[in-house]
């Protein structure tokens, strides 16, 4: 258990909160059911009797057909007046407030039972005020960043008439090739759990019927982050212990934080697709965790349960082959625990026939409808079904100054300084700066692949890096694109290949007509050089996996040419995949990982480059050395032949001279230096129900104020099944003045030192637990304690 809080920050104390994670908020993750029933008690608020009565009353009035409409979730392109009148349950991606009201008026005034529609949207890291991508926010190691993002996104979404967000995406992933790694919190279940809980609290508050709150849908349930080969939607095969120790915890944390909806995933685990998986949907989520909200399928995921006909022309989505046809798919999904079907319409279309054939039961259908109605009542939709179109259409409702300030603050806290040899950073604002590179003045790339409504006319103006540098510098700043970027938006017809293949990045002149030679001249003429490199936004995100992880196209040639001037080159990276930076590391003097920083990105990067904000972020993923070494993750299990690059008969690559990634999980530099010392445990032995307090001192040993993230890892060296070599179980970001020090305290209990075995049972085994302290996953300080019987 760790108490996490921000000491100081640019936005001020209004945002300060304490999130308790571990023995309390994450209690259900680590429970030995056989020995401690009390600890199983759900942390969710009990259902309200008043709401339950209303749900029961309404349900008792519904016809079968009305129930089948209620479990249907349609897209903006599908919904018709007839659907609204028939009592359709939910609609997503409809963002025109007039249209929202249009359909809502029909549902509320013309449908027989006047049940309002739930309108949903993918507000992933902002609606119109865009925050850094979630992988960036996770780099802040600050739950307040995630909470602020979710709260601003919820307010703007609710203003538009939306009452559900398909967020947070909490898929732990060890796959840098997977495009959707950008949407989550990286490779660690503990960090992912802290961020998941913070996002739910930000979006829902304590009562999501509030006008500025929405209900969160946690996705993609579950283990979607581990597709074989890193290809989106692909197969996943995993042990029970892996599932429970790595992939379920962030979902459990989100549910415990109050998330009332969940999206089941496209992929199959051990051959069972997420939306037909009774074990995960019903046994774990609804029974074990006592989740009483509803589960919606992902987009056409129910139809995809069907086998594809061998020769027939296009029959729509299909593939998993766990159902022969649409009716079987609908039955499999509903009976497994899927309560609402997105886009495909099998449950609605075939429900009557399935009931008659006893393929589905009325009690399961009733349960699904009851869950949907419960969420609608909790959301206050029956009392406030309509959106105020005037406020929704007012530009002043979006990008409010205080929200832009939060977005800027969040982005600057999310950056990770990977290298700063010879201290070219921070830049001197009184010296001239040459900004070079295809990402230096791009408009929408800064927003990342899930940019919500961040580019529409009501969205605030976004800030390019060029704009940000000019505003921060008192000396001249020049911009030279030097080469082109692939504006890799998906083609309208989803055709392949994409509009611009990755190889064509930086293969020709930039948007401003400049070339690499112009860049060399600009570098020669300036005191300081900043190179903006990386990926275009649509190289990551859904269906955008990559088989290469280096800088796309010819960007390294640009780096080589500019580095050859002899000027120390500062590389700022904008990207969604964790990249293989081996070549960049060799040539750049400094590297700042900025991810996709959002609406205020240019200002936030300038804040860090010119030293107004100390880069205190840490990596939430390991950065690989070569794509052939992935998946690599710090919390891997040991082997009988641990990696030793100097010796043959062990778990190594013959062509790698080290066993380490280029940059490890939890790594990040600062403009100052820190000393983390004095790791102490409160006791040397503990009973299974006891706690151990862990303390460490951290001192700012440098000349400037700055941020560090103190991290605590544990390892169980002898267990009935091999335990990860390290597991993060506590962190705290601290801001310290030069010379200042503080003591950070964590508490460990059985939810930390126990683990799930392959029977799905939580066990706390007697023996030694090693504790490591420091400011990265390579933390060197070590102590240990013994868990007694
Ligand atoms: C994605 C989900 C998203 C849904 C609705 C799907 O393709 O996998 O993450 O919420 O579309 O937009």
PDB file of N, CA and C in Angstrom, residues 477-538:
ATOM      1  N   UNK A 477      13.944  32.514 -32.795  1.00  0.00           N
ATOM      2  CA  UNK A 477      13.755  31.068 -33.005  1.00  0.00           C
ATOM      3  C   UNK A 477      13.388  30.903 -34.473  1.00  0.00           C
ATOM      4  N   UNK A 478      14.108  30.034 -35.171  1.00  0.00           N
ATOM      5  CA  UNK A 478      13.769  29.762 -36.574  1.00  0.00           C
ATOM      6  C   UNK A 478      13.188  28.373 -36.691  1.00  0.00           C
ATOM      7  N   UNK A 479      12.415  28.158 -37.730  1.00  0.00           N
ATOM      8  CA  UNK A 479      11.890  26.804 -37.946  1.00  0.00           C
ATOM      9  C   UNK A 479      12.209  26.330 -39.358  1.00  0.00           C
ATOM     10  N   UNK A 480      12.738  25.120 -39.436  1.00  0.00           N
ATOM     11  CA  UNK A 480      13.037  24.488 -40.714  1.00  0.00           C
ATOM     12  C   UNK A 480      12.481  23.072 -40.669  1.00  0.00           C
ATOM     13  N   UNK A 481      11.466  22.793 -41.454  1.00  0.00           N
ATOM     14  CA  UNK A 481      10.874  21.447 -41.421  1.00  0.00           C
ATOM     15  C   UNK A 481      11.891  20.409 -41.886  1.00  0.00           C
ATOM     16  N   UNK A 482      12.683  20.740 -42.869  1.00  0.00           N
ATOM     17  CA  UNK A 482      13.764  19.902 -43.407  1.00  0.00           C
ATOM     18  C   UNK A 482      13.259  18.733 -44.249  1.00  0.00           C
ATOM     19  N   UNK A 483      12.170  18.142 -43.876  1.00  0.00           N
ATOM     20  CA  UNK A 483      11.638  17.031 -44.667  1.00  0.00           C
ATOM     21  C   UNK A 483      10.176  16.804 -44.308  1.00  0.00           C
ATOM     22  N   UNK A 484       9.559  15.920 -45.056  1.00  0.00           N
ATOM     23  CA  UNK A 484       8.110  15.722 -44.920  1.00  0.00           C
ATOM     24  C   UNK A 484       7.770  14.718 -43.822  1.00  0.00           C
ATOM     25  N   UNK A 485       6.512  14.788 -43.400  1.00  0.00           N
ATOM     26  CA  UNK A 485       5.976  13.817 -42.451  1.00  0.00           C
ATOM     27  C   UNK A 485       4.896  13.044 -43.174  1.00  0.00           C
ATOM     28  N   UNK A 486       4.685  11.795 -42.811  1.00  0.00           N
ATOM     29  CA  UNK A 486       3.542  11.068 -43.383  1.00  0.00           C
ATOM     30  C   UNK A 486       2.313  11.492 -42.627  1.00  0.00           C
ATOM     31  N   UNK A 487       1.422  12.181 -43.279  1.00  0.00           N
ATOM     32  CA  UNK A 487       0.141  12.480 -42.635  1.00  0.00           C
ATOM     33  C   UNK A 487      -0.693  11.231 -42.797  1.00  0.00           C
ATOM     34  N   UNK A 488      -0.511  10.355 -41.853  1.00  0.00           N
ATOM     35  CA  UNK A 488      -0.928   8.980 -42.059  1.00  0.00           C
ATOM     36  C   UNK A 488      -2.358   8.732 -41.605  1.00  0.00           C
ATOM     37  N   UNK A 489      -3.230   9.669 -41.884  1.00  0.00           N
ATOM     38  CA  UNK A 489      -4.626   9.433 -41.534  1.00  0.00           C
ATOM     39  C   UNK A 489      -5.137   8.237 -42.307  1.00  0.00           C
ATOM     40  N   UNK A 490      -6.041   7.506 -41.668  1.00  0.00           N
ATOM     41  CA  UNK A 490      -6.583   6.342 -42.350  1.00  0.00           C
ATOM     42  C   UNK A 490      -7.303   6.792 -43.607  1.00  0.00           C
ATOM     43  N   UNK A 491      -7.084   6.109 -44.701  1.00  0.00           N
ATOM     44  CA  UNK A 491      -7.793   6.475 -45.927  1.00  0.00           C
ATOM     45  C   UNK A 491      -9.293   6.266 -45.743  1.00  0.00           C
ATOM     46  N   UNK A 492     -10.105   7.027 -46.473  1.00  0.00           N
ATOM     47  CA  UNK A 492     -11.551   6.993 -46.248  1.00  0.00           C
ATOM     48  C   UNK A 492     -12.147   5.605 -46.351  1.00  0.00           C
ATOM     49  N   UNK A 493     -11.658   4.800 -47.245  1.00  0.00           N
ATOM     50  CA  UNK A 493     -12.266   3.479 -47.437  1.00  0.00           C
ATOM     51  C   UNK A 493     -11.509   2.379 -46.696  1.00  0.00           C
ATOM     52  N   UNK A 494     -10.668   2.783 -45.734  1.00  0.00           N
ATOM     53  CA  UNK A 494      -9.850   1.839 -44.970  1.00  0.00           C
ATOM     54  C   UNK A 494      -8.945   0.987 -45.864  1.00  0.00           C
ATOM     55  N   UNK A 495      -8.708   1.458 -47.069  1.00  0.00           N
ATOM     56  CA  UNK A 495      -7.898   0.663 -47.994  1.00  0.00           C
ATOM     57  C   UNK A 495      -6.448   0.633 -47.548  1.00  0.00           C
ATOM     58  N   UNK A 496      -5.765  -0.364 -48.007  1.00  0.00           N
ATOM     59  CA  UNK A 496      -4.335  -0.445 -47.771  1.00  0.00           C
ATOM     60  C   UNK A 496      -3.621  -0.250 -49.088  1.00  0.00           C
ATOM     61  N   UNK A 497      -2.427   0.211 -49.204  1.00  0.00           N
ATOM     62  CA  UNK A 497      -1.638   0.690 -48.070  1.00  0.00           C
ATOM     63  C   UNK A 497      -2.138   2.041 -47.603  1.00  0.00           C
ATOM     64  N   UNK A 498      -1.700   2.467 -46.401  1.00  0.00           N
ATOM     65  CA  UNK A 498      -2.083   3.789 -45.928  1.00  0.00           C
ATOM     66  C   UNK A 498      -1.615   4.851 -46.911  1.00  0.00           C
ATOM     67  N   UNK A 499      -2.154   6.076 -46.757  1.00  0.00           N
ATOM     68  CA  UNK A 499      -1.872   7.134 -47.727  1.00  0.00           C
ATOM     69  C   UNK A 499      -0.363   7.320 -47.940  1.00  0.00           C
ATOM     70  N   UNK A 500       0.369   7.414 -46.864  1.00  0.00           N
ATOM     71  CA  UNK A 500       1.815   7.567 -46.990  1.00  0.00           C
ATOM     72  C   UNK A 500       2.493   6.465 -46.187  1.00  0.00           C
ATOM     73  N   UNK A 501       3.204   5.574 -46.823  1.00  0.00           N
ATOM     74  CA  UNK A 501       3.895   4.523 -46.062  1.00  0.00           C
ATOM     75  C   UNK A 501       4.952   5.123 -45.141  1.00  0.00           C
ATOM     76  N   UNK A 502       5.215   4.447 -44.045  1.00  0.00           N
ATOM     77  CA  UNK A 502       6.193   4.941 -43.072  1.00  0.00           C
ATOM     78  C   UNK A 502       7.541   5.271 -43.736  1.00  0.00           C
ATOM     79  N   UNK A 503       7.942   4.457 -44.730  1.00  0.00           N
ATOM     80  CA  UNK A 503       9.269   4.654 -45.347  1.00  0.00           C
ATOM     81  C   UNK A 503       9.382   6.013 -46.024  1.00  0.00           C
ATOM     82  N   UNK A 504       8.233   6.597 -46.356  1.00  0.00           N
ATOM     83  CA  UNK A 504       8.306   7.873 -47.087  1.00  0.00           C
ATOM     84  C   UNK A 504       8.446   9.086 -46.182  1.00  0.00           C
ATOM     85  N   UNK A 505       8.418   8.830 -44.853  1.00  0.00           N
ATOM     86  CA  UNK A 505       8.629   9.952 -43.932  1.00  0.00           C
ATOM     87  C   UNK A 505      10.043  10.483 -44.131  1.00  0.00           C
ATOM     88  N   UNK A 506      10.157  11.770 -44.220  1.00  0.00           N
ATOM     89  CA  UNK A 506      11.448  12.446 -44.346  1.00  0.00           C
ATOM     90  C   UNK A 506      12.199  12.019 -45.620  1.00  0.00           C
ATOM     91  N   UNK A 507      11.421  11.694 -46.654  1.00  0.00           N
ATOM     92  CA  UNK A 507      12.045  11.301 -47.923  1.00  0.00           C
ATOM     93  C   UNK A 507      12.068  12.464 -48.905  1.00  0.00           C
ATOM     94  N   UNK A 508      11.365  13.536 -48.568  1.00  0.00           N
ATOM     95  CA  UNK A 508      11.319  14.692 -49.475  1.00  0.00           C
ATOM     96  C   UNK A 508      11.285  15.980 -48.674  1.00  0.00           C
ATOM     97  N   UNK A 509      11.144  17.115 -49.368  1.00  0.00           N
ATOM     98  CA  UNK A 509      11.144  18.408 -48.666  1.00  0.00           C
ATOM     99  C   UNK A 509       9.984  18.526 -47.689  1.00  0.00           C
ATOM    100  N   UNK A 510      10.135  19.398 -46.700  1.00  0.00           N
ATOM    101  CA  UNK A 510       9.087  19.613 -45.706  1.00  0.00           C
ATOM    102  C   UNK A 510       7.945  20.453 -46.252  1.00  0.00           C
ATOM    103  N   UNK A 511       6.913  20.624 -45.442  1.00  0.00           N
ATOM    104  CA  UNK A 511       5.745  21.418 -45.847  1.00  0.00           C
ATOM    105  C   UNK A 511       6.152  22.832 -46.229  1.00  0.00           C
ATOM    106  N   UNK A 512       7.216  23.343 -45.627  1.00  0.00           N
ATOM    107  CA  UNK A 512       7.669  24.698 -45.937  1.00  0.00           C
ATOM    108  C   UNK A 512       8.676  24.725 -47.092  1.00  0.00           C
ATOM    109  N   UNK A 513       8.851  23.585 -47.748  1.00  0.00           N
ATOM    110  CA  UNK A 513       9.744  23.527 -48.910  1.00  0.00           C
ATOM    111  C   UNK A 513      11.208  23.348 -48.558  1.00  0.00           C
ATOM    112  N   UNK A 514      11.536  23.271 -47.268  1.00  0.00           N
ATOM    113  CA  UNK A 514      12.954  23.186 -46.900  1.00  0.00           C
ATOM    114  C   UNK A 514      13.462  21.750 -46.970  1.00  0.00           C
ATOM    115  N   UNK A 515      14.798  21.639 -47.030  1.00  0.00           N
ATOM    116  CA  UNK A 515      15.446  20.327 -47.165  1.00  0.00           C
ATOM    117  C   UNK A 515      16.428  20.103 -46.003  1.00  0.00           C
ATOM    118  N   UNK A 516      17.018  18.931 -46.008  1.00  0.00           N
ATOM    119  CA  UNK A 516      17.991  18.629 -44.957  1.00  0.00           C
ATOM    120  C   UNK A 516      19.173  19.610 -45.034  1.00  0.00           C
ATOM    121  N   UNK A 517      19.524  20.009 -46.248  1.00  0.00           N
ATOM    122  CA  UNK A 517      20.622  20.974 -46.377  1.00  0.00           C
ATOM    123  C   UNK A 517      20.257  22.313 -45.721  1.00  0.00           C
ATOM    124  N   UNK A 518      19.013  22.726 -45.881  1.00  0.00           N
ATOM    125  CA  UNK A 518      18.558  23.962 -45.217  1.00  0.00           C
ATOM    126  C   UNK A 518      18.649  23.812 -43.692  1.00  0.00           C
ATOM    127  N   UNK A 519      18.352  22.612 -43.227  1.00  0.00           N
ATOM    128  CA  UNK A 519      18.417  22.365 -41.780  1.00  0.00           C
ATOM    129  C   UNK A 519      19.849  22.520 -41.272  1.00  0.00           C
ATOM    130  N   UNK A 520      20.794  22.026 -42.044  1.00  0.00           N
ATOM    131  CA  UNK A 520      22.204  22.144 -41.647  1.00  0.00           C
ATOM    132  C   UNK A 520      22.594  23.627 -41.559  1.00  0.00           C
ATOM    133  N   UNK A 521      22.148  24.399 -42.541  1.00  0.00           N
ATOM    134  CA  UNK A 521      22.450  25.843 -42.523  1.00  0.00           C
ATOM    135  C   UNK A 521      21.826  26.500 -41.288  1.00  0.00           C
ATOM    136  N   UNK A 522      20.558  26.148 -41.018  1.00  0.00           N
ATOM    137  CA  UNK A 522      19.874  26.746 -39.852  1.00  0.00           C
ATOM    138  C   UNK A 522      20.607  26.392 -38.560  1.00  0.00           C
ATOM    139  N   UNK A 523      21.065  25.140 -38.467  1.00  0.00           N
ATOM    140  CA  UNK A 523      21.783  24.709 -37.261  1.00  0.00           C
ATOM    141  C   UNK A 523      23.094  25.486 -37.127  1.00  0.00           C
ATOM    142  N   UNK A 524      23.780  25.639 -38.244  1.00  0.00           N
ATOM    143  CA  UNK A 524      25.055  26.377 -38.221  1.00  0.00           C
ATOM    144  C   UNK A 524      24.864  27.814 -37.734  1.00  0.00           C
ATOM    145  N   UNK A 525      23.711  28.386 -38.095  1.00  0.00           N
ATOM    146  CA  UNK A 525      23.490  29.804 -37.787  1.00  0.00           C
ATOM    147  C   UNK A 525      22.904  30.063 -36.403  1.00  0.00           C
ATOM    148  N   UNK A 526      22.566  29.016 -35.671  1.00  0.00           N
ATOM    149  CA  UNK A 526      21.901  29.224 -34.371  1.00  0.00           C
ATOM    150  C   UNK A 526      22.818  28.819 -33.225  1.00  0.00           C
ATOM    151  N   UNK A 527      22.499  29.338 -32.040  1.00  0.00           N
ATOM    152  CA  UNK A 527      23.286  28.953 -30.858  1.00  0.00           C
ATOM    153  C   UNK A 527      22.883  27.578 -30.342  1.00  0.00           C
ATOM    154  N   UNK A 528      21.601  27.272 -30.494  1.00  0.00           N
ATOM    155  CA  UNK A 528      21.076  26.020 -29.919  1.00  0.00           C
ATOM    156  C   UNK A 528      20.222  25.325 -30.969  1.00  0.00           C
ATOM    157  N   UNK A 529      20.214  23.981 -30.928  1.00  0.00           N
ATOM    158  CA  UNK A 529      19.491  23.232 -31.959  1.00  0.00           C
ATOM    159  C   UNK A 529      18.526  22.246 -31.319  1.00  0.00           C
ATOM    160  N   UNK A 530      17.270  22.330 -31.746  1.00  0.00           N
ATOM    161  CA  UNK A 530      16.253  21.385 -31.267  1.00  0.00           C
ATOM    162  C   UNK A 530      15.689  20.660 -32.480  1.00  0.00           C
ATOM    163  N   UNK A 531      15.691  19.334 -32.414  1.00  0.00           N
ATOM    164  CA  UNK A 531      15.177  18.513 -33.511  1.00  0.00           C
ATOM    165  C   UNK A 531      13.893  17.839 -33.069  1.00  0.00           C
ATOM    166  N   UNK A 532      12.797  18.093 -33.789  1.00  0.00           N
ATOM    167  CA  UNK A 532      11.497  17.498 -33.432  1.00  0.00           C
ATOM    168  C   UNK A 532      11.241  16.299 -34.343  1.00  0.00           C
ATOM    169  N   UNK A 533      11.360  15.115 -33.778  1.00  0.00           N
ATOM    170  CA  UNK A 533      11.262  13.885 -34.563  1.00  0.00           C
ATOM    171  C   UNK A 533      10.221  12.957 -33.943  1.00  0.00           C
ATOM    172  N   UNK A 534       9.935  11.869 -34.641  1.00  0.00           N
ATOM    173  CA  UNK A 534       9.036  10.867 -34.050  1.00  0.00           C
ATOM    174  C   UNK A 534       8.102  10.252 -35.059  1.00  0.00           C
ATOM    175  N   UNK A 535       6.870  10.029 -34.607  1.00  0.00           N
ATOM    176  CA  UNK A 535       5.859   9.389 -35.446  1.00  0.00           C
ATOM    177  C   UNK A 535       4.745  10.391 -35.725  1.00  0.00           C
ATOM    178  N   UNK A 536       4.059  10.211 -36.835  1.00  0.00           N
ATOM    179  CA  UNK A 536       2.817  10.973 -36.978  1.00  0.00           C
ATOM    180  C   UNK A 536       1.764  10.275 -36.126  1.00  0.00           C
ATOM    181  N   UNK A 537       0.720  11.031 -35.779  1.00  0.00           N
ATOM    182  CA  UNK A 537      -0.219  10.530 -34.776  1.00  0.00           C
ATOM    183  C   UNK A 537      -0.811   9.180 -35.172  1.00  0.00           C
ATOM    184  N   UNK A 538      -1.076   8.996 -36.440  1.00  0.00           N
ATOM    185  CA  UNK A 538      -1.767   7.773 -36.852  1.00  0.00           C
ATOM    186  C   UNK A 538      -0.830   6.600 -37.112  1.00  0.00           C
TER     187      UNK A 538
END
